[in-house]
PDB file of C-alpha atoms in Angstrom:
ATOM      1  CA  MET U 263    -151.774 175.192 -14.712  1.00 88.00           C
ATOM      2  CA  ASN U 264    -151.906 172.226 -16.928  1.00 95.00           C
ATOM      3  CA  LYS U 265    -150.019 173.674 -19.981  1.00 97.00           C
ATOM      4  CA  PRO U 266    -151.279 170.855 -22.534  1.00 97.00           C
ATOM      5  CA  ARG U 267    -154.897 171.432 -21.333  1.00 98.00           C
ATOM      6  CA  LEU U 268    -154.436 175.300 -21.961  1.00 98.00           C
ATOM      7  CA  ILE U 269    -152.912 174.821 -25.475  1.00 98.00           C
ATOM      8  CA  TYR U 270    -155.830 172.478 -26.226  1.00 98.00           C
ATOM      9  CA  ALA U 271    -158.417 174.903 -24.996  1.00 98.00           C
ATOM     10  CA  SER U 272    -156.684 177.782 -26.712  1.00 98.00           C
ATOM     11  CA  SER U 273    -156.750 175.921 -29.914  1.00 98.00           C
ATOM     12  CA  LEU U 274    -160.341 175.180 -29.680  1.00 98.00           C
ATOM     13  CA  SER U 275    -161.310 178.672 -28.819  1.00 98.00           C
ATOM     14  CA  ALA U 276    -159.098 179.917 -31.691  1.00 98.00           C
ATOM     15  CA  ALA U 277    -160.995 177.782 -34.044  1.00 98.00           C
ATOM     16  CA  LEU U 278    -164.454 178.699 -32.640  1.00 98.00           C
ATOM     17  CA  THR U 279    -163.417 182.510 -33.033  1.00 98.00           C
ATOM     18  CA  ALA U 280    -162.506 182.124 -36.555  1.00 98.00           C
ATOM     19  CA  ALA U 281    -165.799 180.378 -37.096  1.00 98.00           C
ATOM     20  CA  PHE U 282    -167.558 183.036 -35.239  1.00 98.00           C
ATOM     21  CA  VAL U 283    -166.097 185.949 -37.044  1.00 98.00           C
ATOM     22  CA  THR U 284    -166.612 184.310 -40.531  1.00 98.00           C
ATOM     23  CA  VAL U 285    -170.215 183.357 -39.730  1.00 98.00           C
ATOM     24  CA  ILE U 286    -171.286 186.721 -38.202  1.00 98.00           C
ATOM     25  CA  THR U 287    -169.521 188.705 -40.979  1.00 98.00           C
ATOM     26  CA  ILE U 288    -171.166 187.089 -43.762  1.00 98.00           C
ATOM     27  CA  ALA U 289    -174.664 186.936 -42.042  1.00 98.00           C
ATOM     28  CA  ALA U 290    -174.454 190.604 -41.308  1.00 98.00           C
ATOM     29  CA  GLU U 291    -173.651 191.291 -44.858  1.00 96.00           C
ATOM     30  CA  LEU U 292    -176.676 189.310 -45.869  1.00 96.00           C
ATOM     31  CA  TYR U 293    -179.024 190.463 -43.184  1.00 97.00           C
ATOM     32  CA  ALA U 294    -179.067 194.192 -42.704  1.00 97.00           C
ATOM     33  CA  PRO U 295    -180.678 194.213 -39.276  1.00 98.00           C
ATOM     34  CA  LEU U 296    -177.745 192.166 -37.849  1.00 98.00           C
ATOM     35  CA  LYS U 297    -175.256 194.575 -39.225  1.00 97.00           C
ATOM     36  CA  GLY U 298    -177.352 197.348 -37.604  1.00 98.00           C
ATOM     37  CA  TRP U 299    -177.412 195.742 -34.262  1.00 98.00           C
ATOM     38  CA  LEU U 300    -173.655 195.161 -34.428  1.00 98.00           C
ATOM     39  CA  ALA U 301    -173.100 198.863 -35.343  1.00 97.00           C
ATOM     40  CA  ASP U 302    -175.363 200.041 -32.575  1.00 97.00           C
ATOM     41  CA  LEU U 303    -173.619 197.717 -29.937  1.00 97.00           C
ATOM     42  CA  SER U 304    -170.487 199.782 -29.904  1.00 97.00           C
ATOM     43  CA  GLY U 305    -170.725 202.549 -32.566  1.00 95.00           C
ATOM     44  CA  HIS U 306    -169.080 200.469 -35.282  1.00 96.00           C
ATOM     45  CA  HIS U 307    -169.928 196.980 -36.657  1.00 97.00           C
ATOM     46  CA  TRP U 308    -166.107 196.028 -36.707  1.00 97.00           C
ATOM     47  CA  THR U 309    -165.402 197.315 -33.146  1.00 97.00           C
ATOM     48  CA  SER U 310    -168.412 195.105 -32.002  1.00 98.00           C
ATOM     49  CA  LYS U 311    -166.948 192.177 -33.833  1.00 98.00           C
ATOM     50  CA  SER U 312    -163.598 192.643 -32.498  1.00 98.00           C
ATOM     51  CA  ILE U 313    -164.966 192.926 -28.814  1.00 98.00           C
ATOM     52  CA  LEU U 314    -167.326 189.968 -29.228  1.00 98.00           C
ATOM     53  CA  SER U 315    -164.640 187.662 -30.834  1.00 98.00           C
ATOM     54  CA  LEU U 316    -162.206 188.520 -27.998  1.00 98.00           C
ATOM     55  CA  ALA U 317    -164.894 187.954 -25.455  1.00 98.00           C
ATOM     56  CA  LEU U 318    -165.623 184.612 -27.142  1.00 98.00           C
ATOM     57  CA  TYR U 319    -162.067 183.640 -27.181  1.00 98.00           C
ATOM     58  CA  VAL U 320    -161.640 184.275 -23.336  1.00 98.00           C
ATOM     59  CA  ALA U 321    -164.902 182.641 -22.450  1.00 98.00           C
ATOM     60  CA  ALA U 322    -164.372 179.537 -24.545  1.00 98.00           C
ATOM     61  CA  ILE U 323    -160.772 179.049 -23.427  1.00 98.00           C
ATOM     62  CA  LEU U 324    -162.045 179.142 -19.727  1.00 98.00           C
ATOM     63  CA  LEU U 325    -164.835 176.816 -20.482  1.00 98.00           C
ATOM     64  CA  CYS U 326    -162.843 174.416 -22.605  1.00 98.00           C
ATOM     65  CA  TYR U 327    -160.154 174.260 -19.912  1.00 98.00           C
ATOM     66  CA  MET U 328    -162.507 173.347 -17.234  1.00 97.00           C
ATOM     67  CA  LEU U 329    -164.519 170.856 -19.304  1.00 97.00           C
ATOM     68  CA  PHE U 330    -161.727 168.888 -21.188  1.00 96.00           C
ATOM     69  CA  ARG U 331    -159.714 167.478 -18.211  1.00 94.00           C
ATOM     70  CA  ASP U 332    -158.560 164.370 -19.955  1.00 92.00           C
ATOM     71  CA  VAL U 333    -156.172 165.892 -22.756  1.00 95.00           C
ATOM     72  CA  HIS U 334    -153.453 163.669 -24.285  1.00 95.00           C
ATOM     73  CA  ALA U 335    -151.100 164.277 -26.947  1.00 97.00           C
ATOM     74  CA  GLU U 336    -153.286 163.252 -29.851  1.00 97.00           C
ATOM     75  CA  LYS U 337    -155.906 165.662 -28.783  1.00 97.00           C
ATOM     76  CA  VAL U 338    -153.586 168.576 -28.634  1.00 98.00           C
ATOM     77  CA  ARG U 339    -152.371 167.799 -32.073  1.00 98.00           C
ATOM     78  CA  ARG U 340    -155.903 167.652 -33.486  1.00 98.00           C
ATOM     79  CA  GLY U 341    -156.813 170.968 -31.594  1.00 98.00           C
ATOM     80  CA  ILE U 342    -153.884 172.781 -33.130  1.00 98.00           C
ATOM     81  CA  ALA U 343    -154.646 171.449 -36.608  1.00 98.00           C
ATOM     82  CA  LEU U 344    -158.276 172.469 -36.040  1.00 98.00           C
ATOM     83  CA  ALA U 345    -157.302 175.942 -35.177  1.00 98.00           C
ATOM     84  CA  VAL U 346    -155.192 176.180 -38.235  1.00 98.00           C
ATOM     85  CA  TRP U 347    -157.631 174.929 -40.711  1.00 98.00           C
ATOM     86  CA  SER U 348    -160.416 177.130 -39.256  1.00 98.00           C
ATOM     87  CA  ALA U 349    -158.290 180.157 -39.937  1.00 98.00           C
ATOM     88  CA  VAL U 350    -157.290 179.005 -43.326  1.00 98.00           C
ATOM     89  CA  LEU U 351    -160.916 178.115 -44.401  1.00 98.00           C
ATOM     90  CA  GLY U 352    -162.453 181.324 -42.770  1.00 98.00           C
ATOM     91  CA  SER U 353    -159.898 183.491 -44.632  1.00 98.00           C
ATOM     92  CA  LEU U 354    -160.824 181.711 -47.967  1.00 98.00           C
ATOM     93  CA  ALA U 355    -164.605 181.969 -47.214  1.00 98.00           C
ATOM     94  CA  LEU U 356    -164.424 185.651 -46.444  1.00 98.00           C
ATOM     95  CA  PHE U 357    -162.307 186.464 -49.675  1.00 98.00           C
ATOM     96  CA  LEU U 358    -164.492 184.368 -52.062  1.00 98.00           C
ATOM     97  CA  PHE U 359    -167.731 185.860 -50.089  1.00 98.00           C
ATOM     98  CA  TYR U 360    -166.566 189.467 -50.646  1.00 98.00           C
ATOM     99  CA  THR U 361    -165.524 188.637 -54.208  1.00 98.00           C
ATOM    100  CA  GLY U 362    -168.727 187.308 -55.039  1.00 97.00           C
ATOM    101  CA  HIS U 363    -170.461 190.131 -53.274  1.00 96.00           C
ATOM    102  CA  HIS U 364    -168.561 192.723 -55.345  1.00 97.00           C
ATOM    103  CA  LEU U 365    -169.195 190.945 -58.558  1.00 96.00           C
ATOM    104  CA  GLY U 366    -172.918 190.726 -57.889  1.00 93.00           C
ATOM    105  CA  TRP U 367    -173.024 186.808 -57.942  1.00 92.00           C
ATOM    106  CA  TYR U 368    -175.822 187.149 -55.080  1.00 83.00           C
TER     107      TYR U 368
ATOM    108  CA  MET Q 287    -149.767 220.090 -29.606  1.00 68.00           C
ATOM    109  CA  ASP Q 288    -149.582 217.405 -26.957  1.00 85.00           C
ATOM    110  CA  VAL Q 289    -148.287 213.692 -27.190  1.00 87.00           C
ATOM    111  CA  ALA Q 290    -151.816 212.233 -27.487  1.00 86.00           C
ATOM    112  CA  SER Q 291    -152.928 214.307 -30.275  1.00 88.00           C
ATOM    113  CA  ILE Q 292    -149.600 213.314 -32.159  1.00 88.00           C
ATOM    114  CA  ILE Q 293    -150.263 209.767 -31.556  1.00 87.00           C
ATOM    115  CA  VAL Q 294    -153.905 209.981 -33.033  1.00 86.00           C
ATOM    116  CA  ALA Q 295    -152.800 211.814 -36.044  1.00 88.00           C
ATOM    117  CA  LYS Q 296    -153.491 209.895 -39.198  1.00 89.00           C
ATOM    118  CA  PRO Q 297    -150.061 209.160 -40.509  1.00 90.00           C
ATOM    119  CA  VAL Q 298    -148.748 208.398 -36.957  1.00 95.00           C
ATOM    120  CA  LEU Q 299    -151.557 205.892 -36.698  1.00 95.00           C
ATOM    121  CA  ILE Q 300    -150.772 204.216 -39.925  1.00 95.00           C
ATOM    122  CA  GLY Q 301    -147.125 204.073 -38.927  1.00 96.00           C
ATOM    123  CA  LEU Q 302    -147.947 202.617 -35.594  1.00 97.00           C
ATOM    124  CA  HIS Q 303    -150.275 200.072 -37.054  1.00 97.00           C
ATOM    125  CA  LEU Q 304    -147.690 198.990 -39.672  1.00 97.00           C
ATOM    126  CA  GLY Q 305    -144.838 199.157 -37.493  1.00 98.00           C
ATOM    127  CA  PHE Q 306    -146.347 197.116 -34.891  1.00 98.00           C
ATOM    128  CA  ALA Q 307    -147.546 194.447 -37.446  1.00 98.00           C
ATOM    129  CA  ILE Q 308    -143.908 194.140 -38.645  1.00 98.00           C
ATOM    130  CA  VAL Q 309    -142.804 193.586 -35.117  1.00 98.00           C
ATOM    131  CA  GLY Q 310    -145.433 190.929 -34.857  1.00 98.00           C
ATOM    132  CA  ILE Q 311    -144.455 189.217 -38.186  1.00 98.00           C
ATOM    133  CA  ASP Q 312    -140.646 189.360 -37.463  1.00 98.00           C
ATOM    134  CA  ALA Q 313    -141.095 187.953 -33.995  1.00 98.00           C
ATOM    135  CA  PHE Q 314    -143.092 184.986 -35.384  1.00 98.00           C
ATOM    136  CA  LEU Q 315    -140.705 184.309 -38.051  1.00 98.00           C
ATOM    137  CA  TRP Q 316    -137.985 184.276 -35.364  1.00 98.00           C
ATOM    138  CA  LEU Q 317    -140.097 181.995 -33.194  1.00 98.00           C
ATOM    139  CA  LEU Q 318    -140.440 179.758 -36.328  1.00 98.00           C
ATOM    140  CA  GLY Q 319    -136.562 179.740 -36.731  1.00 97.00           C
ATOM    141  CA  GLU Q 320    -136.243 178.925 -32.990  1.00 97.00           C
ATOM    142  CA  PHE Q 321    -138.785 175.829 -33.324  1.00 97.00           C
ATOM    143  CA  LYS Q 322    -137.376 174.690 -36.521  1.00 96.00           C
ATOM    144  CA  TYR Q 323    -133.638 175.106 -36.296  1.00 92.00           C
ATOM    145  CA  ALA Q 324    -132.342 176.009 -32.926  1.00 84.00           C
ATOM    146  CA  ALA Q 325    -131.733 174.025 -30.000  1.00 93.00           C
ATOM    147  CA  TRP Q 326    -134.557 174.444 -27.230  1.00 95.00           C
ATOM    148  CA  HIS Q 327    -133.852 177.756 -25.708  1.00 96.00           C
ATOM    149  CA  ALA Q 328    -136.890 178.584 -23.242  1.00 97.00           C
ATOM    150  CA  THR Q 329    -135.885 182.241 -22.756  1.00 97.00           C
ATOM    151  CA  ARG Q 330    -135.655 182.991 -26.627  1.00 97.00           C
ATOM    152  CA  LEU Q 331    -138.882 180.934 -27.475  1.00 98.00           C
ATOM    153  CA  ARG Q 332    -140.804 182.882 -24.805  1.00 98.00           C
ATOM    154  CA  ILE Q 333    -139.540 186.415 -25.567  1.00 98.00           C
ATOM    155  CA  SER Q 334    -140.219 185.999 -29.321  1.00 98.00           C
ATOM    156  CA  ALA Q 335    -143.693 184.695 -28.743  1.00 98.00           C
ATOM    157  CA  LEU Q 336    -144.400 187.370 -26.241  1.00 98.00           C
ATOM    158  CA  ILE Q 337    -143.089 190.215 -28.539  1.00 98.00           C
ATOM    159  CA  GLY Q 338    -145.149 188.761 -31.433  1.00 98.00           C
ATOM    160  CA  VAL Q 339    -148.400 188.702 -29.502  1.00 98.00           C
ATOM    161  CA  LEU Q 340    -147.768 192.217 -28.192  1.00 98.00           C
ATOM    162  CA  GLY Q 341    -146.918 193.527 -31.608  1.00 98.00           C
ATOM    163  CA  PHE Q 342    -150.041 192.094 -33.168  1.00 98.00           C
ATOM    164  CA  ALA Q 343    -152.326 193.335 -30.288  1.00 98.00           C
ATOM    165  CA  LEU Q 344    -150.889 196.894 -30.541  1.00 98.00           C
ATOM    166  CA  SER Q 345    -151.125 196.918 -34.253  1.00 98.00           C
ATOM    167  CA  TRP Q 346    -154.810 195.627 -33.880  1.00 97.00           C
ATOM    168  CA  LEU Q 347    -155.446 198.596 -31.523  1.00 97.00           C
ATOM    169  CA  PHE Q 348    -153.962 201.442 -33.483  1.00 97.00           C
ATOM    170  CA  GLY Q 349    -155.052 200.112 -36.774  1.00 97.00           C
ATOM    171  CA  GLY Q 350    -158.614 199.562 -35.339  1.00 97.00           C
ATOM    172  CA  TYR Q 351    -158.806 203.109 -34.123  1.00 96.00           C
ATOM    173  CA  TYR Q 352    -157.495 204.438 -37.485  1.00 96.00           C
ATOM    174  CA  TYR Q 353    -160.073 202.342 -39.424  1.00 96.00           C
ATOM    175  CA  VAL Q 354    -163.158 203.466 -37.207  1.00 96.00           C
ATOM    176  CA  THR Q 355    -162.123 207.016 -36.809  1.00 95.00           C
ATOM    177  CA  PHE Q 356    -160.792 208.007 -40.263  1.00 96.00           C
ATOM    178  CA  TYR Q 357    -160.964 205.194 -42.981  1.00 95.00           C
ATOM    179  CA  GLY Q 358    -164.698 205.045 -43.377  1.00 94.00           C
ATOM    180  CA  ALA Q 359    -165.011 208.798 -43.564  1.00 94.00           C
ATOM    181  CA  LEU Q 360    -161.941 209.860 -45.514  1.00 94.00           C
ATOM    182  CA  VAL Q 361    -160.446 206.882 -47.438  1.00 95.00           C
ATOM    183  CA  ARG Q 362    -163.169 204.558 -48.342  1.00 96.00           C
ATOM    184  CA  PRO Q 363    -165.184 207.230 -50.339  1.00 95.00           C
ATOM    185  CA  VAL Q 364    -162.046 207.903 -52.423  1.00 94.00           C
ATOM    186  CA  ILE Q 365    -161.389 204.170 -53.225  1.00 96.00           C
ATOM    187  CA  LYS Q 366    -165.025 203.472 -53.800  1.00 95.00           C
ATOM    188  CA  ALA Q 367    -165.197 206.294 -56.348  1.00 93.00           C
ATOM    189  CA  GLY Q 368    -162.005 205.419 -57.961  1.00 93.00           C
ATOM    190  CA  LEU Q 369    -160.872 203.046 -60.643  1.00 92.00           C
ATOM    191  CA  ALA Q 370    -160.443 200.172 -58.157  1.00 94.00           C
ATOM    192  CA  PRO Q 371    -163.397 200.046 -55.898  1.00 96.00           C
ATOM    193  CA  TRP Q 372    -162.692 196.253 -55.356  1.00 97.00           C
ATOM    194  CA  ALA Q 373    -159.676 197.350 -53.254  1.00 97.00           C
ATOM    195  CA  HIS Q 374    -162.249 198.137 -50.591  1.00 97.00           C
ATOM    196  CA  ASN Q 375    -165.039 195.974 -51.294  1.00 98.00           C
ATOM    197  CA  ILE Q 376    -162.848 192.635 -51.547  1.00 98.00           C
ATOM    198  CA  ILE Q 377    -159.451 193.430 -50.127  1.00 98.00           C
ATOM    199  CA  MET Q 378    -160.270 195.903 -47.094  1.00 98.00           C
ATOM    200  CA  GLU Q 379    -163.329 193.879 -46.067  1.00 98.00           C
ATOM    201  CA  THR Q 380    -161.295 190.586 -46.170  1.00 98.00           C
ATOM    202  CA  LYS Q 381    -158.442 192.146 -44.359  1.00 98.00           C
ATOM    203  CA  GLU Q 382    -160.265 193.874 -41.468  1.00 97.00           C
ATOM    204  CA  HIS Q 383    -161.786 190.356 -40.480  1.00 98.00           C
ATOM    205  CA  VAL Q 384    -158.976 188.073 -41.230  1.00 98.00           C
ATOM    206  CA  PHE Q 385    -157.116 190.159 -38.768  1.00 97.00           C
ATOM    207  CA  LEU Q 386    -159.393 189.103 -36.054  1.00 98.00           C
ATOM    208  CA  PHE Q 387    -158.072 185.389 -36.203  1.00 98.00           C
ATOM    209  CA  ILE Q 388    -154.519 186.353 -35.503  1.00 98.00           C
ATOM    210  CA  ILE Q 389    -154.560 187.058 -31.741  1.00 98.00           C
ATOM    211  CA  PRO Q 390    -156.224 183.705 -30.813  1.00 98.00           C
ATOM    212  CA  LEU Q 391    -153.687 181.798 -33.020  1.00 98.00           C
ATOM    213  CA  ALA Q 392    -150.875 183.760 -31.717  1.00 98.00           C
ATOM    214  CA  LEU Q 393    -151.730 183.131 -28.139  1.00 98.00           C
ATOM    215  CA  THR Q 394    -152.065 179.624 -28.755  1.00 98.00           C
ATOM    216  CA  ALA Q 395    -148.269 179.504 -30.204  1.00 98.00           C
ATOM    217  CA  ALA Q 396    -147.227 181.572 -27.090  1.00 98.00           C
ATOM    218  CA  PHE Q 397    -148.673 178.982 -24.741  1.00 98.00           C
ATOM    219  CA  ILE Q 398    -146.676 176.323 -26.808  1.00 98.00           C
ATOM    220  CA  ALA Q 399    -143.670 178.385 -26.398  1.00 98.00           C
ATOM    221  CA  PHE Q 400    -144.071 178.201 -22.597  1.00 98.00           C
ATOM    222  CA  LEU Q 401    -143.777 174.448 -22.485  1.00 98.00           C
ATOM    223  CA  THR Q 402    -140.596 172.842 -21.329  1.00 97.00           C
ATOM    224  CA  GLU Q 403    -138.507 170.943 -23.885  1.00 97.00           C
ATOM    225  CA  GLU Q 404    -139.409 167.582 -22.209  1.00 97.00           C
ATOM    226  CA  GLU Q 405    -143.285 168.484 -22.534  1.00 97.00           C
ATOM    227  CA  PHE Q 406    -143.035 169.597 -26.066  1.00 97.00           C
ATOM    228  CA  ARG Q 407    -141.268 166.313 -27.069  1.00 97.00           C
ATOM    229  CA  ASN Q 408    -143.730 164.267 -25.131  1.00 97.00           C
ATOM    230  CA  LEU Q 409    -146.673 165.983 -26.804  1.00 97.00           C
ATOM    231  CA  ASN Q 410    -144.877 165.453 -30.292  1.00 97.00           C
ATOM    232  CA  ILE Q 411    -146.489 168.503 -31.732  1.00 98.00           C
ATOM    233  CA  ARG Q 412    -143.440 169.917 -33.583  1.00 97.00           C
ATOM    234  CA  ARG Q 413    -145.104 169.708 -37.179  1.00 97.00           C
ATOM    235  CA  GLN Q 414    -148.185 171.364 -35.897  1.00 98.00           C
ATOM    236  CA  THR Q 415    -146.351 173.962 -34.045  1.00 98.00           C
ATOM    237  CA  LEU Q 416    -144.305 175.016 -37.156  1.00 98.00           C
ATOM    238  CA  VAL Q 417    -147.581 175.187 -39.229  1.00 98.00           C
ATOM    239  CA  LEU Q 418    -149.451 177.287 -36.519  1.00 98.00           C
ATOM    240  CA  VAL Q 419    -146.472 179.791 -36.187  1.00 98.00           C
ATOM    241  CA  GLY Q 420    -145.714 179.994 -39.979  1.00 98.00           C
ATOM    242  CA  LEU Q 421    -149.521 180.534 -40.527  1.00 98.00           C
ATOM    243  CA  VAL Q 422    -149.688 183.278 -38.077  1.00 98.00           C
ATOM    244  CA  ALA Q 423    -146.468 185.110 -39.896  1.00 98.00           C
ATOM    245  CA  ALA Q 424    -148.169 184.205 -43.319  1.00 98.00           C
ATOM    246  CA  LEU Q 425    -151.304 185.796 -42.283  1.00 98.00           C
ATOM    247  CA  GLY Q 426    -149.672 188.839 -41.113  1.00 98.00           C
ATOM    248  CA  LEU Q 427    -147.734 189.157 -44.501  1.00 98.00           C
ATOM    249  CA  ALA Q 428    -150.767 188.753 -46.353  1.00 98.00           C
ATOM    250  CA  ILE Q 429    -152.521 191.381 -44.190  1.00 98.00           C
ATOM    251  CA  GLY Q 430    -149.552 193.569 -44.996  1.00 97.00           C
ATOM    252  CA  ALA Q 431    -149.898 193.112 -48.869  1.00 98.00           C
ATOM    253  CA  MET Q 432    -153.611 193.758 -48.773  1.00 98.00           C
ATOM    254  CA  GLY Q 433    -152.746 197.047 -46.855  1.00 97.00           C
ATOM    255  CA  PHE Q 434    -150.420 197.940 -49.488  1.00 96.00           C
ATOM    256  CA  ILE Q 435    -153.145 197.339 -52.080  1.00 96.00           C
ATOM    257  CA  ILE Q 436    -155.671 199.479 -50.134  1.00 96.00           C
ATOM    258  CA  SER Q 437    -153.177 202.486 -49.784  1.00 94.00           C
ATOM    259  CA  ALA Q 438    -152.266 202.258 -53.398  1.00 94.00           C
ATOM    260  CA  ALA Q 439    -155.843 202.337 -54.415  1.00 95.00           C
ATOM    261  CA  ALA Q 440    -156.446 205.302 -52.247  1.00 93.00           C
ATOM    262  CA  ARG Q 441    -153.425 207.288 -53.633  1.00 89.00           C
ATOM    263  CA  TRP Q 442    -153.624 206.288 -57.210  1.00 81.00           C
ATOM    264  CA  GLY Q 443    -157.100 204.967 -57.722  1.00 72.00           C
ATOM    265  CA  THR Q 444    -158.455 207.968 -59.553  1.00 71.00           C
ATOM    266  CA  ALA Q 445    -155.419 208.563 -61.880  1.00 64.00           C
ATOM    267  CA  SER Q 446    -156.044 207.232 -65.538  1.00 57.00           C
TER     268      SER Q 446
END
């Protein structure tokens, strides 16, 4: 197991997972059939998002580990920064979206 | 009453959710201290990272079971009908989804904790690692604060 490659793959997968959760959550609030589909999938929309996000993380880490073989220090640094920024921006996006939703901005 | 029915009782589930989250947050604060201040100690780095990941994972499991089984039916209607419906509409909705960011970030930090000191120095990722580990602890603390707001809204939201 190449540890820098694993860290890089995990960073990209964490960034992808944060983006996925943010996008599917906002999309499901704006498009009721998507929320209905998520609810039907496991019995609750949040449980479905939990399962899908975990599955995506695991699949992405395997795929990224196999695809990106030439991983050097700069890539690892950028990968971790991407994971951090995705989580920060995803958190802000969700907070602002639900604030606007509650206040009736859209 | 058997052990399983005690574990899935509402106050116990809340306690397990919060308790394991505190374990996760504390372990990541410990990990942050190891990376920032201590000489490289592989065993302590790995143990603190693994305790942190396990704590957050168990908090996710117990909190998720409580949320899906009881929150929507019993707590949400009380908050929505009370003086602070925003506690559900903004805080709870944000909390339940931001939580999903934590495990992938925590696992990434745990993989870093399994590097050797030489690998860590060669990659030159100390600053990024401190930010990542600090973010996991900060997200955990923010989610804990959100949980406090939600609980307070459910308890006191109808009082004038």
